[in-house]
XYZ file of C-alpha atoms in Angstrom:
379
model
C 4.762 77.067 -0.759
C 1.948 74.912 -0.344
C 0.161 75.791 3.125
C -0.045 73.031 5.587
C -3.738 72.079 5.991
C -5.021 73.360 9.364
C -4.944 70.881 12.233
C -8.538 69.812 12.857
C -8.149 70.388 16.475
C -11.815 70.916 17.316
C -12.662 67.557 15.831
C -9.774 65.848 17.721
C -10.725 67.464 21.029
C -14.480 66.835 20.552
C -13.670 63.158 19.813
C -11.513 63.039 22.969
C -14.214 64.469 25.149
C -16.827 62.296 23.573
C -14.771 59.249 24.282
C -14.350 60.043 27.926
C -18.088 61.150 28.273
C -19.107 57.853 26.705
C -17.261 56.136 29.467
C -19.777 57.316 32.027
C -22.730 55.192 30.542
C -20.237 52.560 29.704
C -19.574 52.158 33.481
C -23.268 50.887 33.805
C -22.055 47.798 31.906
C -20.919 46.442 35.293
C -18.532 43.711 34.738
C -16.313 44.377 37.844
C -17.199 45.823 41.049
C -15.645 46.511 44.552
C -16.726 45.442 48.011
C -15.393 47.034 51.230
C -15.542 45.096 54.566
C -14.683 46.698 57.906
C -14.322 44.087 60.747
C -14.264 45.118 64.455
C -14.480 42.864 67.505
C -13.006 41.275 70.495
C -13.348 37.704 71.504
C -16.878 36.148 70.737
C -18.446 39.445 69.398
C -17.506 40.599 65.914
C -19.216 43.131 63.763
C -18.896 43.559 59.970
C -19.804 46.670 58.049
C -19.961 45.866 54.356
C -20.363 48.384 51.488
C -21.423 47.141 48.038
C -22.519 48.736 44.810
C -26.315 49.405 44.611
C -26.673 48.405 40.951
C -25.075 45.010 41.461
C -27.073 44.221 44.594
C -30.141 45.610 42.913
C -29.996 43.263 40.014
C -29.626 40.350 42.433
C -32.537 41.372 44.577
C -34.730 43.102 41.797
C -34.427 46.524 43.410
C -35.927 49.668 41.827
C -33.761 52.283 40.291
C -31.101 49.971 38.931
C -29.017 51.107 35.952
C -29.104 48.288 33.425
C -25.634 46.905 32.436
C -26.794 46.805 28.793
C -28.121 50.316 28.685
C -27.014 52.352 25.682
C -26.588 56.089 25.396
C -26.893 58.591 28.231
C -27.989 57.169 31.566
C -30.180 59.318 33.686
C -29.398 59.857 37.234
C -31.860 57.827 39.446
C -33.245 59.759 42.407
C -31.791 58.519 45.779
C -35.266 58.442 47.192
C -36.306 55.788 44.842
C -33.378 53.609 45.635
C -33.794 54.241 49.405
C -37.411 53.235 49.463
C -36.677 50.061 47.439
C -33.728 49.142 49.621
C -35.871 49.612 52.872
C -38.570 47.260 51.453
C -35.844 44.496 50.727
C -33.556 45.334 53.715
C -33.991 41.746 55.182
C -33.015 40.047 51.861
C -30.024 42.281 51.436
C -28.783 41.523 55.018
C -29.452 37.790 54.621
C -27.570 37.660 51.375
C -24.455 39.283 52.705
C -24.740 37.476 55.986
C -24.545 34.296 54.086
C -21.867 35.336 51.687
C -19.523 36.776 54.128
C -18.491 33.902 56.318
C -16.443 34.304 59.507
C -14.900 31.513 61.582
C -12.683 31.031 64.555
C -10.347 27.971 64.753
C -12.454 26.368 61.981
C -15.746 27.054 64.009
C -18.113 29.057 61.940
C -19.446 32.223 63.346
C -23.315 32.793 63.206
C -24.595 36.025 61.623
C -27.241 37.328 63.706
C -30.590 38.415 62.243
C -31.689 41.950 61.754
C -28.610 43.619 60.252
C -28.776 47.380 59.612
C -29.087 48.218 55.839
C -28.800 51.827 54.460
C -28.039 53.703 51.434
C -24.868 55.879 52.117
C -24.270 59.484 50.960
C -22.077 58.113 48.196
C -24.794 55.873 46.778
C -23.422 52.581 48.060
C -25.423 50.061 50.150
C -23.954 49.601 53.640
C -24.932 46.501 55.566
C -23.896 46.265 59.224
C -24.001 42.699 60.657
C -23.169 41.133 64.120
C -21.612 37.774 64.360
C -21.334 35.462 67.370
C -18.026 33.505 67.386
C -15.944 31.170 69.447
C -14.337 33.145 72.235
C -10.744 32.464 71.089
C -8.809 31.353 68.082
C -7.594 33.167 64.880
C -10.490 34.725 62.911
C -10.744 33.783 59.215
C -12.799 35.805 56.862
C -14.076 34.309 53.443
C -16.123 36.555 51.073
C -18.418 35.132 48.351
C -20.194 38.403 47.858
C -21.014 38.652 44.073
C -19.086 35.577 43.056
C -19.219 34.418 39.505
C -21.963 31.893 40.337
C -24.294 34.890 41.065
C -23.948 35.830 37.318
C -23.636 39.532 38.095
C -19.953 40.377 37.489
C -16.878 38.918 36.108
C -14.485 40.329 38.684
C -14.838 41.403 42.300
C -12.133 43.062 44.436
C -12.959 43.051 48.241
C -10.905 45.246 50.584
C -10.948 43.999 54.148
C -9.951 46.354 56.947
C -9.833 44.811 60.501
C -9.415 45.787 64.125
C -9.850 42.385 65.858
C -8.438 41.123 69.085
C -5.910 44.036 69.095
C -4.705 43.160 65.524
C -5.068 45.897 62.885
C -4.484 45.952 59.216
C -6.041 45.581 55.839
C -5.908 43.189 52.862
C -7.356 42.589 49.391
C -9.292 39.568 48.263
C -10.174 38.616 44.711
C -11.182 35.502 42.787
C -7.835 33.833 43.292
C -7.773 34.667 46.979
C -11.222 34.582 48.685
C -10.236 34.222 52.345
C -7.740 35.608 54.881
C -6.933 34.942 58.508
C -6.658 38.078 60.640
C -3.037 38.876 61.446
C -1.614 36.438 58.851
C -1.258 38.945 56.038
C 1.932 39.661 54.125
C 2.130 43.503 53.671
C 4.631 43.130 50.852
C 2.491 40.492 49.006
C -0.372 43.041 49.013
C 1.523 45.780 47.127
C 0.692 44.744 43.598
C -3.009 44.402 44.248
C -3.347 47.813 45.873
C -1.167 49.470 43.176
C -3.595 48.114 40.451
C -6.513 49.166 42.615
C -5.276 52.705 42.867
C -4.538 52.935 39.017
C -7.894 51.496 38.157
C -9.716 53.973 40.418
C -8.105 56.961 38.778
C -8.491 55.737 35.175
C -12.003 54.484 35.585
C -12.933 57.600 37.645
C -14.136 59.888 34.967
C -14.234 62.823 37.169
C -10.694 62.611 38.157
C -9.600 62.167 34.514
C -11.485 65.160 33.415
C -9.997 67.239 36.242
C -6.492 66.245 34.939
C -7.448 67.101 31.385
C -8.788 70.423 32.470
C -5.379 71.135 34.168
C -3.577 70.069 31.017
C -5.657 72.389 28.826
C -4.404 75.287 30.877
C -0.691 74.310 30.963
C 1.532 75.911 28.358
C 4.922 74.465 29.256
C 6.330 71.248 30.748
C 7.097 73.193 33.903
C 3.345 74.142 34.346
C 2.588 70.483 34.048
C 5.188 69.490 36.669
C 3.981 72.219 39.063
C 0.244 71.348 38.947
C 0.893 67.742 38.984
C 3.052 67.962 42.049
C 0.589 70.241 43.881
C -2.264 67.858 43.088
C -0.140 64.789 44.155
C 0.979 66.356 47.502
C -2.559 67.473 48.316
C -4.541 64.366 47.529
C -1.820 62.174 49.259
C -2.328 64.220 52.418
C -6.006 63.743 52.702
C -5.980 60.290 51.397
C -3.815 59.142 54.389
C -5.654 61.263 56.900
C -9.182 60.243 55.710
C -8.224 56.553 55.337
C -6.863 56.472 58.771
C -9.996 58.120 60.229
C -8.207 61.248 61.326
C -10.361 63.501 58.976
C -13.999 62.434 58.169
C -15.981 64.586 55.547
C -19.533 63.152 54.359
C -19.604 61.938 50.757
C -22.615 64.298 50.037
C -20.236 67.096 50.603
C -17.142 65.861 48.966
C -18.578 64.318 45.673
C -20.367 67.543 44.631
C -17.334 69.715 45.398
C -15.129 67.401 43.269
C -17.619 67.889 40.454
C -17.495 71.588 41.002
C -13.698 71.539 40.903
C -13.734 70.191 37.376
C -16.042 72.958 36.176
C -13.985 75.725 37.955
C -10.677 74.624 36.570
C -12.080 74.202 33.041
C -13.781 77.704 33.054
C -10.748 79.242 34.682
C -8.751 78.283 31.460
C -11.106 80.450 29.529
C -11.896 83.359 31.821
C -8.564 84.035 33.553
C -5.433 84.658 31.366
C -3.215 84.716 34.469
C -1.996 81.598 36.101
C -0.483 82.840 39.367
C -3.436 81.653 41.434
C -3.468 78.247 39.746
C -1.226 76.373 42.103
C -3.122 77.203 45.300
C -6.414 76.373 43.622
C -5.045 72.950 42.370
C -3.848 72.235 45.889
C -7.113 72.907 47.467
C -8.949 70.815 44.930
C -6.376 68.103 45.284
C -7.359 67.959 49.064
C -11.026 67.191 47.952
C -9.930 64.524 45.371
C -7.878 62.898 48.128
C -11.058 62.420 50.241
C -12.744 60.814 47.200
C -9.779 58.485 46.739
C -9.996 57.488 50.488
C -13.566 56.664 50.159
C -12.912 54.317 47.274
C -10.060 52.504 49.194
C -12.425 51.850 52.094
C -9.640 51.573 54.810
C -10.949 53.425 57.910
C -9.169 53.863 61.162
C -6.931 50.920 61.401
C -3.474 52.476 61.692
C -0.894 49.659 61.246
C 2.172 48.811 59.158
C -0.133 46.772 56.867
C -2.544 49.638 56.462
C 0.240 52.161 55.689
C 1.860 49.881 53.173
C -1.477 49.381 51.312
C -2.189 53.178 51.534
C 1.300 53.920 49.979
C 0.725 51.220 47.323
C -2.777 52.526 46.420
C -1.433 56.028 46.074
C 1.404 54.734 43.867
C -1.143 53.263 41.586
C -2.917 56.571 41.400
C 0.356 58.375 40.484
C 1.212 55.868 37.810
C -2.073 56.352 36.163
C -1.896 60.136 36.617
C 1.569 60.112 34.872
C 0.222 57.862 32.093
C -2.595 60.300 31.297
C -0.187 63.135 31.404
C 2.386 61.429 29.315
C -0.163 60.658 26.645
C -2.334 63.771 26.558
C 0.149 66.597 27.076
C 2.606 65.691 24.168
C -0.463 65.539 21.780
C -1.666 68.915 22.934
C 2.010 70.439 22.469
C 2.193 68.843 18.970
C -1.115 70.457 18.011
C -0.190 73.790 19.465
C 3.184 73.708 17.476
C 1.413 72.605 14.227
C -0.969 75.496 14.525
C 1.381 77.956 12.683
C -1.003 79.608 10.177
C -3.844 82.057 11.234
C -6.511 79.521 10.335
C -4.826 76.719 12.370
C -4.287 79.112 15.299
C -7.994 80.035 15.351
C -8.855 76.407 15.152
C -6.736 75.809 18.016
C -8.156 78.583 20.109
C -11.792 77.444 19.295
C -10.985 73.825 19.964
C -9.397 74.477 23.315
C -12.383 76.729 24.223
C -14.852 74.075 23.037
C -13.070 71.272 25.051
C -13.053 73.439 28.202
C -16.740 74.261 27.859
C -17.606 70.507 27.363
C -15.490 69.553 30.602
C -16.997 72.345 32.559
C -20.444 71.367 31.457
C -19.853 67.763 32.561
C -18.574 69.043 35.971
C -21.766 71.281 36.391
C -24.077 68.443 35.468
C -22.365 66.081 37.990
C -22.474 68.886 40.597
C -26.414 69.055 40.246
C -26.807 65.301 40.199
C -24.563 64.825 43.304
C -26.039 67.537 45.353
C -28.798 66.107 47.618
C -30.333 69.667 47.923
C -30.658 70.029 44.223
C -32.129 66.716 43.196
């Protein structure tokens, strides 16, 4: 009987890892970006805290340490100090741009953005701009965002999350190219669902660290039951901290969360190699899921505005995450099962073992590199 040629598992897994690792520099090709706006106020005094991506604002204002959208190959991490010094030198320009692009009005009377907004680089690497507006004392507040519009020539798509706590009205909404303004208190929670579901799915799919964490979990799963258990533990854990953090009930700085998320990837990947027993896996996955939930909450940008609208948006965002998670599992795990079952001969079995080990080492290496890059004490 002719022996079936051994499955080239190392080549397949190497290509899979390279494909995902290549996505990291590809994200420098910024064609879409997210903006988070947090509005607070009562009567004529309204404050807006706006988080934007450094690289996009940097290209607009010619800041230092900007990753080029046309960069090819590996992208070196830019020291935060370089960006912080450049941002401090252009703080007035940054505040002026956002103050002009984020327009507030009450009863069609435009609010005036005061000079001297606070500009800083956050622990997560975003630019945070705090502005104070003087508005009419009464009337419905309308928000229009033209931050990073197509006319700026920087990105093709902008998603702006607006959370508000104004005049006793609380909630959140999502703005995009088709809908650039909203009146506080006049949002439709059900109409927001598709946008937040898509936002959640995109965050998981384009968040390379979360994807690699899932792949590391799959490499250690032998049966469908294993997949169901770790997926459930991860889902429950990140759902808990997503809700608690997004509502402001739990707050952990990004400089703590992001390095630990990277470390979780390395730990799970190496655990597949070094620990044949899996009895401890569920508690570990649950603990790391709590960390990833804090990361998801930071991406959503909803903070402290507990309302029906906010809860609906949180659930929708989480549903999007779960859909993307199931899609990754549904595509990757059957392939892994097929390769395992096809590896019947000794040569194929050895290739399977080496390929799995190589993939785990590659994923662990990526996690450790991110841990160093994201740790302020190590960079």
